[in-house]
mmCIF file of C-alpha atoms in Angstrom:
data_model
loop_
_atom_site.group_PDB
_atom_site.id
_atom_site.type_symbol
_atom_site.label_atom_id
_atom_site.label_comp_id
_atom_site.label_asym_id
_atom_site.label_seq_id
_atom_site.Cartn_x
_atom_site.Cartn_y
_atom_site.Cartn_z
ATOM 1 C CA UNK A 1 -13.765 6.483 -23.977
ATOM 2 C CA UNK A 2 -10.614 6.998 -20.990
ATOM 3 C CA UNK A 3 -8.072 4.730 -20.938
ATOM 4 C CA UNK A 4 -6.866 3.463 -18.120
ATOM 5 C CA UNK A 5 -3.392 3.533 -16.716
ATOM 6 C CA UNK A 6 -3.108 0.027 -17.975
ATOM 7 C CA UNK A 7 -4.025 0.746 -21.194
ATOM 8 C CA UNK A 8 -1.758 3.571 -21.412
ATOM 9 C CA UNK A 9 1.572 1.768 -20.023
ATOM 10 C CA UNK A 10 0.798 -1.305 -22.101
ATOM 11 C CA UNK A 11 4.304 -0.741 -23.950
ATOM 12 C CA UNK A 12 5.569 0.531 -21.052
ATOM 13 C CA UNK A 13 5.825 -2.398 -18.502
ATOM 14 C CA UNK A 14 5.279 -5.986 -18.896
ATOM 15 C CA UNK A 15 2.083 -7.041 -19.428
ATOM 16 C CA UNK A 16 2.124 -10.360 -20.216
ATOM 17 C CA UNK A 17 3.688 -10.638 -16.646
ATOM 18 C CA UNK A 18 1.013 -8.941 -15.183
ATOM 19 C CA UNK A 19 -2.693 -8.981 -14.300
ATOM 20 C CA UNK A 20 -4.193 -6.471 -15.900
ATOM 21 C CA UNK A 21 -8.020 -7.936 -16.865
ATOM 22 C CA UNK A 22 -10.632 -5.337 -15.225
ATOM 23 C CA UNK A 23 -13.336 -8.260 -14.621
ATOM 24 C CA UNK A 24 -10.448 -10.048 -12.808
ATOM 25 C CA UNK A 25 -9.921 -6.521 -10.606
ATOM 26 C CA UNK A 26 -12.685 -5.639 -9.667
ATOM 27 C CA UNK A 27 -13.273 -9.293 -7.760
ATOM 28 C CA UNK A 28 -9.979 -8.892 -6.240
ATOM 29 C CA UNK A 29 -11.019 -5.133 -4.836
ATOM 30 C CA UNK A 30 -14.990 -4.560 -4.344
ATOM 31 C CA UNK A 31 -17.130 -1.744 -3.761
ATOM 32 C CA UNK A 32 -20.002 -1.187 -1.362
ATOM 33 C CA UNK A 33 -21.924 1.806 -0.941
ATOM 34 C CA UNK A 34 -25.162 1.676 2.755
ATOM 35 C CA UNK A 35 -26.612 4.285 2.019
ATOM 36 C CA UNK A 36 -28.629 4.244 4.833
ATOM 37 C CA UNK A 37 -25.514 4.768 7.429
ATOM 38 C CA UNK A 38 -23.257 7.218 4.652
ATOM 39 C CA UNK A 39 -20.785 4.139 3.839
ATOM 40 C CA UNK A 40 -19.047 3.576 1.580
ATOM 41 C CA UNK A 41 -16.597 0.611 1.495
ATOM 42 C CA UNK A 42 -13.750 -1.185 -0.496
ATOM 43 C CA UNK A 43 -13.254 -4.552 0.069
ATOM 44 C CA UNK A 44 -9.290 -6.275 -0.771
ATOM 45 C CA UNK A 45 -10.740 -9.908 -1.718
ATOM 46 C CA UNK A 46 -7.684 -12.072 -2.282
ATOM 47 C CA UNK A 47 -7.258 -13.825 0.735
ATOM 48 C CA UNK A 48 -5.515 -16.418 -0.515
ATOM 49 C CA UNK A 49 -2.922 -14.406 -1.481
ATOM 50 C CA UNK A 50 -3.045 -12.474 1.704
ATOM 51 C CA UNK A 51 -4.984 -9.348 0.276
ATOM 52 C CA UNK A 52 -1.867 -8.519 -2.105
ATOM 53 C CA UNK A 53 -3.466 -7.246 -5.609
ATOM 54 C CA UNK A 54 -2.494 -6.417 -8.959
ATOM 55 C CA UNK A 55 -0.450 -3.485 -9.620
ATOM 56 C CA UNK A 56 -2.953 -2.385 -11.790
ATOM 57 C CA UNK A 57 -5.662 -2.789 -9.057
ATOM 58 C CA UNK A 58 -3.928 0.546 -7.219
ATOM 59 C CA UNK A 59 -5.754 2.883 -9.774
ATOM 60 C CA UNK A 60 -9.180 0.862 -9.038
ATOM 61 C CA UNK A 61 -8.747 1.713 -5.444
ATOM 62 C CA UNK A 62 -7.981 5.784 -6.255
ATOM 63 C CA UNK A 63 -10.900 5.826 -8.754
ATOM 64 C CA UNK A 64 -13.389 4.299 -6.394
ATOM 65 C CA UNK A 65 -12.347 6.805 -3.655
ATOM 66 C CA UNK A 66 -12.802 9.479 -6.187
ATOM 67 C CA UNK A 67 -16.689 8.048 -7.065
ATOM 68 C CA UNK A 68 -17.265 7.634 -3.740
ATOM 69 C CA UNK A 69 -15.891 11.531 -2.783
ATOM 70 C CA UNK A 70 -18.157 12.701 -5.605
ATOM 71 C CA UNK A 71 -21.598 10.941 -4.390
ATOM 72 C CA UNK A 72 -23.637 12.175 -1.700
ATOM 73 C CA UNK A 73 -24.932 9.620 -0.158
ATOM 74 C CA UNK A 74 -21.042 9.251 0.808
ATOM 75 C CA UNK A 75 -19.877 10.521 4.379
ATOM 76 C CA UNK A 76 -17.508 8.050 5.109
ATOM 77 C CA UNK A 77 -15.032 5.630 3.179
ATOM 78 C CA UNK A 78 -14.051 2.509 4.716
ATOM 79 C CA UNK A 79 -10.998 -0.034 3.200
ATOM 80 C CA UNK A 80 -11.278 -3.000 4.751
ATOM 81 C CA UNK A 81 -9.742 -7.090 3.737
ATOM 82 C CA UNK A 82 -11.172 -10.390 4.040
ATOM 83 C CA UNK A 83 -9.509 -12.911 5.720
ATOM 84 C CA UNK A 84 -6.706 -13.103 8.156
ATOM 85 C CA UNK A 85 -5.429 -9.929 7.171
ATOM 86 C CA UNK A 86 -5.897 -6.388 5.798
ATOM 87 C CA UNK A 87 -3.595 -6.574 2.948
ATOM 88 C CA UNK A 88 0.634 -7.128 1.440
ATOM 89 C CA UNK A 89 0.812 -4.760 -0.997
ATOM 90 C CA UNK A 90 1.175 -5.182 -4.326
ATOM 91 C CA UNK A 91 1.325 -9.244 -5.720
ATOM 92 C CA UNK A 92 5.407 -9.496 -5.236
ATOM 93 C CA UNK A 93 4.836 -11.566 -8.894
ATOM 94 C CA UNK A 94 4.304 -8.175 -10.831
ATOM 95 C CA UNK A 95 7.568 -6.153 -8.935
ATOM 96 C CA UNK A 96 9.976 -5.047 -11.763
ATOM 97 C CA UNK A 97 7.523 -6.147 -14.101
ATOM 98 C CA UNK A 98 5.675 -2.921 -13.916
ATOM 99 C CA UNK A 99 8.224 -0.403 -14.466
ATOM 100 C CA UNK A 100 9.006 -2.604 -17.592
ATOM 101 C CA UNK A 101 11.526 -5.659 -16.677
ATOM 102 C CA UNK A 102 10.397 -8.689 -18.506
ATOM 103 C CA UNK A 103 10.950 -12.965 -17.311
ATOM 104 C CA UNK A 104 14.389 -12.920 -16.925
ATOM 105 C CA UNK A 105 14.972 -15.870 -18.925
ATOM 106 C CA UNK A 106 18.075 -14.410 -20.931
ATOM 107 C CA UNK A 107 20.317 -11.318 -21.378
ATOM 108 C CA UNK A 108 17.690 -9.030 -23.637
ATOM 109 C CA UNK A 109 15.038 -9.473 -21.000
ATOM 110 C CA UNK A 110 16.984 -8.367 -17.912
ATOM 111 C CA UNK A 111 18.166 -4.884 -19.556
ATOM 112 C CA UNK A 112 17.503 -2.456 -17.174
ATOM 113 C CA UNK A 113 14.180 -0.254 -17.674
ATOM 114 C CA UNK A 114 14.822 3.007 -18.497
ATOM 115 C CA UNK A 115 14.197 5.718 -16.579
ATOM 116 C CA UNK A 116 10.900 6.909 -18.145
ATOM 117 C CA UNK A 117 9.355 3.584 -17.947
ATOM 118 C CA UNK A 118 9.514 3.408 -14.163
ATOM 119 C CA UNK A 119 8.620 7.245 -13.556
ATOM 120 C CA UNK A 120 4.871 6.944 -15.225
ATOM 121 C CA UNK A 121 3.327 3.874 -13.152
ATOM 122 C CA UNK A 122 4.886 5.214 -10.059
ATOM 123 C CA UNK A 123 3.455 8.003 -10.532
ATOM 124 C CA UNK A 124 0.418 7.977 -12.124
ATOM 125 C CA UNK A 125 -0.502 4.137 -10.346
ATOM 126 C CA UNK A 126 0.989 3.943 -6.878
ATOM 127 C CA UNK A 127 0.992 7.450 -6.443
ATOM 128 C CA UNK A 128 -1.222 10.037 -7.905
ATOM 129 C CA UNK A 129 -3.699 7.420 -9.263
ATOM 130 C CA UNK A 130 -3.992 5.501 -5.740
ATOM 131 C CA UNK A 131 -2.615 7.790 -2.704
ATOM 132 C CA UNK A 132 -3.253 10.814 -3.400
ATOM 133 C CA UNK A 133 -7.096 10.082 -3.467
ATOM 134 C CA UNK A 134 -6.902 9.121 -0.530
ATOM 135 C CA UNK A 135 -5.037 11.969 1.033
ATOM 136 C CA UNK A 136 -7.024 14.352 -0.467
ATOM 137 C CA UNK A 137 -10.505 12.855 -0.388
ATOM 138 C CA UNK A 138 -13.170 15.292 1.208
ATOM 139 C CA UNK A 139 -14.693 12.628 2.754
ATOM 140 C CA UNK A 140 -13.871 10.725 5.901
ATOM 141 C CA UNK A 141 -11.175 7.186 5.602
ATOM 142 C CA UNK A 142 -11.031 4.517 8.043
ATOM 143 C CA UNK A 143 -9.050 1.875 7.175
ATOM 144 C CA UNK A 144 -9.653 -1.504 8.974
ATOM 145 C CA UNK A 145 -6.791 -3.622 9.930
ATOM 146 C CA UNK A 146 -6.207 -6.495 10.965
ATOM 147 C CA UNK A 147 -2.733 -9.096 10.340
ATOM 148 C CA UNK A 148 -0.651 -7.721 7.779
ATOM 149 C CA UNK A 149 -0.804 -4.364 6.697
ATOM 150 C CA UNK A 150 2.319 -3.891 4.763
ATOM 151 C CA UNK A 151 3.481 -1.910 1.172
ATOM 152 C CA UNK A 152 0.523 -0.527 -0.722
ATOM 153 C CA UNK A 153 -2.233 -1.686 1.878
ATOM 154 C CA UNK A 154 0.111 0.276 4.555
ATOM 155 C CA UNK A 155 0.550 3.329 2.173
ATOM 156 C CA UNK A 156 -3.526 3.327 2.558
ATOM 157 C CA UNK A 157 -3.138 3.226 6.594
ATOM 158 C CA UNK A 158 -0.731 6.542 6.174
ATOM 159 C CA UNK A 159 -2.869 7.598 3.475
ATOM 160 C CA UNK A 160 -6.566 7.613 6.185
ATOM 161 C CA UNK A 161 -7.659 9.469 8.862
ATOM 162 C CA UNK A 162 -8.800 7.024 10.799
ATOM 163 C CA UNK A 163 -7.242 3.781 11.722
ATOM 164 C CA UNK A 164 -8.615 0.770 13.821
ATOM 165 C CA UNK A 165 -6.956 -2.190 14.438
ATOM 166 C CA UNK A 166 -6.571 -5.674 16.104
ATOM 167 C CA UNK A 167 -3.994 -6.379 18.016
ATOM 168 C CA UNK A 168 -2.067 -8.622 15.978
ATOM 169 C CA UNK A 169 -1.876 -5.812 13.313
ATOM 170 C CA UNK A 170 1.400 -5.415 11.809
ATOM 171 C CA UNK A 171 2.906 -2.240 9.683
ATOM 172 C CA UNK A 172 5.689 -1.825 7.516
ATOM 173 C CA UNK A 173 6.931 -1.539 4.296
ATOM 174 C CA UNK A 174 8.542 -4.538 2.360
ATOM 175 C CA UNK A 175 10.065 -2.188 -0.694
ATOM 176 C CA UNK A 176 12.675 -1.778 2.882
ATOM 177 C CA UNK A 177 12.890 -5.961 2.476
ATOM 178 C CA UNK A 178 13.510 -6.001 -1.098
ATOM 179 C CA UNK A 179 15.626 -2.797 -2.118
ATOM 180 C CA UNK A 180 16.815 -1.433 1.276
ATOM 181 C CA UNK A 181 16.014 2.128 2.546
ATOM 182 C CA UNK A 182 14.085 2.846 -0.826
ATOM 183 C CA UNK A 183 12.259 6.283 -0.956
ATOM 184 C CA UNK A 184 8.418 6.432 0.285
ATOM 185 C CA UNK A 185 6.474 9.478 1.158
ATOM 186 C CA UNK A 186 8.348 10.987 3.716
ATOM 187 C CA UNK A 187 6.008 13.433 4.306
ATOM 188 C CA UNK A 188 3.411 10.469 5.891
ATOM 189 C CA UNK A 189 5.972 8.690 7.461
ATOM 190 C CA UNK A 190 7.535 11.194 9.214
ATOM 191 C CA UNK A 191 4.374 13.156 10.595
ATOM 192 C CA UNK A 192 2.328 9.785 11.331
ATOM 193 C CA UNK A 193 5.399 8.018 12.884
ATOM 194 C CA UNK A 194 8.115 10.210 13.951
ATOM 195 C CA UNK A 195 11.633 10.950 12.398
ATOM 196 C CA UNK A 196 13.425 8.356 14.847
ATOM 197 C CA UNK A 197 10.623 5.320 14.478
ATOM 198 C CA UNK A 198 10.765 6.077 10.695
ATOM 199 C CA UNK A 199 15.073 5.175 10.273
ATOM 200 C CA UNK A 200 14.370 2.674 12.515
ATOM 201 C CA UNK A 201 11.886 0.134 10.125
ATOM 202 C CA UNK A 202 13.796 2.571 7.114
ATOM 203 C CA UNK A 203 17.334 0.942 7.746
ATOM 204 C CA UNK A 204 16.119 -2.643 9.878
ATOM 205 C CA UNK A 205 13.262 -3.013 7.689
ATOM 206 C CA UNK A 206 11.186 -3.858 10.738
ATOM 207 C CA UNK A 207 7.177 -3.984 11.435
ATOM 208 C CA UNK A 208 5.326 -1.578 13.623
ATOM 209 C CA UNK A 209 3.090 -3.588 16.042
ATOM 210 C CA UNK A 210 -0.232 -2.453 16.749
ATOM 211 C CA UNK A 211 0.641 -1.099 20.412
ATOM 212 C CA UNK A 212 3.452 1.020 19.026
ATOM 213 C CA UNK A 213 1.485 2.378 16.180
ATOM 214 C CA UNK A 214 -0.706 3.742 18.481
ATOM 215 C CA UNK A 215 1.633 5.085 20.801
ATOM 216 C CA UNK A 216 3.491 6.993 17.614
ATOM 217 C CA UNK A 217 0.487 8.059 16.316
ATOM 218 C CA UNK A 218 -0.409 6.022 13.304
ATOM 219 C CA UNK A 219 -2.897 3.877 14.418
ATOM 220 C CA UNK A 220 -6.017 5.732 15.993
ATOM 221 C CA UNK A 221 -7.552 2.783 17.975
ATOM 222 C CA UNK A 222 -6.506 -0.555 18.875
ATOM 223 C CA UNK A 223 -8.957 -3.175 19.614
ATOM 224 C CA UNK A 224 -9.990 -6.529 19.998
ATOM 225 C CA UNK A 225 -10.275 -8.296 16.114
ATOM 226 C CA UNK A 226 -13.821 -9.926 16.923
ATOM 227 C CA UNK A 227 -14.319 -5.720 17.954
ATOM 228 C CA UNK A 228 -13.261 -4.787 14.664
ATOM 229 C CA UNK A 229 -16.115 -4.452 12.633
ATOM 230 C CA UNK A 230 -18.339 -2.463 15.199
ATOM 231 C CA UNK A 231 -15.834 -0.358 15.980
ATOM 232 C CA UNK A 232 -15.161 1.049 12.571
ATOM 233 C CA UNK A 233 -18.984 0.983 12.404
ATOM 234 C CA UNK A 234 -19.689 2.884 15.239
ATOM 235 C CA UNK A 235 -16.204 5.292 13.888
ATOM 236 C CA UNK A 236 -18.267 5.842 10.860
ATOM 237 C CA UNK A 237 -21.714 6.754 12.532
ATOM 238 C CA UNK A 238 -20.329 9.090 14.819
ATOM 239 C CA UNK A 239 -19.081 11.044 11.382
ATOM 240 C CA UNK A 240 -22.186 10.500 9.262
ATOM 241 C CA UNK A 241 -23.835 12.801 12.165
ATOM 242 C CA UNK A 242 -21.990 15.764 10.681
ATOM 243 C CA UNK A 243 -23.310 17.212 8.160
ATOM 244 C CA UNK A 244 -21.475 16.794 4.697
ATOM 245 C CA UNK A 245 -20.792 20.301 3.973
ATOM 246 C CA UNK A 246 -19.636 20.763 7.534
ATOM 247 C CA UNK A 247 -17.076 17.745 7.070
ATOM 248 C CA UNK A 248 -16.068 18.809 3.230
ATOM 249 C CA UNK A 249 -15.104 21.686 4.424
ATOM 250 C CA UNK A 250 -13.402 21.111 7.433
ATOM 251 C CA UNK A 251 -11.290 18.448 5.175
ATOM 252 C CA UNK A 252 -10.523 20.941 2.813
ATOM 253 C CA UNK A 253 -9.021 23.264 5.669
ATOM 254 C CA UNK A 254 -6.824 20.085 6.729
ATOM 255 C CA UNK A 255 -5.231 19.529 3.300
ATOM 256 C CA UNK A 256 -4.561 23.742 3.012
ATOM 257 C CA UNK A 257 -2.483 23.138 6.346
ATOM 258 C CA UNK A 258 -0.909 19.418 5.492
ATOM 259 C CA UNK A 259 0.534 21.504 1.906
ATOM 260 C CA UNK A 260 1.919 23.947 4.371
ATOM 261 C CA UNK A 261 3.915 21.254 6.508
ATOM 262 C CA UNK A 262 4.987 19.761 3.203
ATOM 263 C CA UNK A 263 2.707 17.111 1.822
ATOM 264 C CA UNK A 264 3.052 18.164 -2.029
ATOM 265 C CA UNK A 265 6.963 17.820 -1.828
ATOM 266 C CA UNK A 266 6.550 14.897 0.157
ATOM 267 C CA UNK A 267 4.568 12.537 -2.151
ATOM 268 C CA UNK A 268 6.844 13.375 -4.579
ATOM 269 C CA UNK A 269 9.800 11.856 -2.765
ATOM 270 C CA UNK A 270 7.727 8.813 -3.524
ATOM 271 C CA UNK A 271 7.334 8.629 -6.950
ATOM 272 C CA UNK A 272 10.647 10.530 -8.439
ATOM 273 C CA UNK A 273 12.700 8.508 -5.108
ATOM 274 C CA UNK A 274 11.175 5.085 -6.456
ATOM 275 C CA UNK A 275 13.187 5.337 -9.737
ATOM 276 C CA UNK A 276 15.707 5.391 -7.672
ATOM 277 C CA UNK A 277 15.166 2.590 -5.702
ATOM 278 C CA UNK A 278 14.648 0.512 -8.809
ATOM 279 C CA UNK A 279 17.860 0.091 -9.957
ATOM 280 C CA UNK A 280 19.993 -0.574 -6.886
ATOM 281 C CA UNK A 281 23.585 -1.677 -7.770
ATOM 282 C CA UNK A 282 23.808 -5.038 -6.174
ATOM 283 C CA UNK A 283 27.325 -5.773 -5.307
ATOM 284 C CA UNK A 284 28.313 -9.302 -4.416
ATOM 285 C CA UNK A 285 26.831 -11.013 -1.530
ATOM 286 C CA UNK A 286 24.385 -8.501 -1.603
ATOM 287 C CA UNK A 287 21.218 -10.176 -1.244
ATOM 288 C CA UNK A 288 19.668 -9.453 -4.657
ATOM 289 C CA UNK A 289 14.926 -9.915 -4.387
ATOM 290 C CA UNK A 290 14.916 -10.169 -8.110
ATOM 291 C CA UNK A 291 17.449 -12.776 -8.895
ATOM 292 C CA UNK A 292 16.343 -14.671 -6.002
ATOM 293 C CA UNK A 293 12.609 -14.862 -7.008
ATOM 294 C CA UNK A 294 13.860 -15.980 -10.540
ATOM 295 C CA UNK A 295 15.421 -19.216 -8.804
ATOM 296 C CA UNK A 296 13.123 -19.471 -5.620
ATOM 297 C CA UNK A 297 9.927 -18.271 -6.289
ATOM 298 C CA UNK A 298 8.192 -15.207 -4.262
ATOM 299 C CA UNK A 299 7.628 -17.677 -0.965
ATOM 300 C CA UNK A 300 11.144 -18.873 -0.784
ATOM 301 C CA UNK A 301 12.619 -15.648 -1.560
ATOM 302 C CA UNK A 302 11.036 -13.565 1.325
ATOM 303 C CA UNK A 303 11.758 -16.566 4.016
ATOM 304 C CA UNK A 304 15.300 -17.035 3.289
ATOM 305 C CA UNK A 305 15.296 -13.119 3.453
ATOM 306 C CA UNK A 306 13.438 -13.308 7.013
ATOM 307 C CA UNK A 307 15.891 -15.702 8.182
ATOM 308 C CA UNK A 308 19.167 -13.628 7.836
ATOM 309 C CA UNK A 309 17.734 -11.384 10.459
ATOM 310 C CA UNK A 310 16.639 -11.865 14.523
ATOM 311 C CA UNK A 311 12.692 -12.457 14.705
ATOM 312 C CA UNK A 312 12.370 -9.435 15.801
ATOM 313 C CA UNK A 313 13.134 -7.613 12.861
ATOM 314 C CA UNK A 314 11.473 -10.698 10.486
ATOM 315 C CA UNK A 315 8.244 -9.798 8.408
ATOM 316 C CA UNK A 316 6.705 -12.743 8.056
ATOM 317 C CA UNK A 317 5.163 -15.495 10.826
ATOM 318 C CA UNK A 318 5.497 -18.074 8.759
ATOM 319 C CA UNK A 319 7.381 -21.480 9.922
ATOM 320 C CA UNK A 320 9.773 -21.206 6.966
ATOM 321 C CA UNK A 321 11.072 -18.158 8.067
ATOM 322 C CA UNK A 322 11.708 -19.102 12.130
ATOM 323 C CA UNK A 323 13.196 -21.633 10.955
ATOM 324 C CA UNK A 324 17.265 -20.910 11.214
#
């Protein structure tokens, strides 16, 4: 039987501080096919954690996209999140651990992981195993966004064909807040929001609002939250009228042009460059997420980081972050 990436990487990353149990992962990332509507829906169902999911769960997302792509009943793949937010990416409690950092309770466990430990999970789970199947899907993909769309969930929005968002949607990658202007898939950033906005977001670590996202080309349409489900259903219905052969040929042609514009190299900037980002050398006075997480916990550390900047640049709407 084929092994999962979680099984293959068990001796590379710090599995003791991660969730890799498949039953739990399947509970957090659910899958449903509506044959009558030709729609497969991938739902993030961990609302108590703002739909942040274990790192290992991103492999399941990629696997489900490939499953839907091979299912002739499906023409459209919809990504959605239960609760107030679409999702906040990977569970921040696992960051660092997925590249091999241990619990940090002694000198040995705080040893910097080798580059090979960083390369494999970044490439096999968070790039080739996750965003690449979405970007290269020959079925239409729709991202339904409300509230926070951060981290890995933002990567889904960047990778999807269509993004329908409520006015309160906010888009960015918190890695900029954890590590500074960390490398991502530069192709999709530049294609979707343009170089000027990309630099603005990476250097200030702010989020992009729904209306700004629509103006820049990241968001297809902004609709009221209570109309979100219906607009996504209507888009899916409009696409499903198309013959499946035509749909898949059209998406294939798009892939050819995207490759010519640099998609392949852009994707590599994500997983190659991420090894640099997770090996940052912090100087005295620099805010260090991993260090702050050990002493203050994830929520306390991120709230403290938000308080260091003006409200316009903050990622959280929480009262803790708003208090100066």
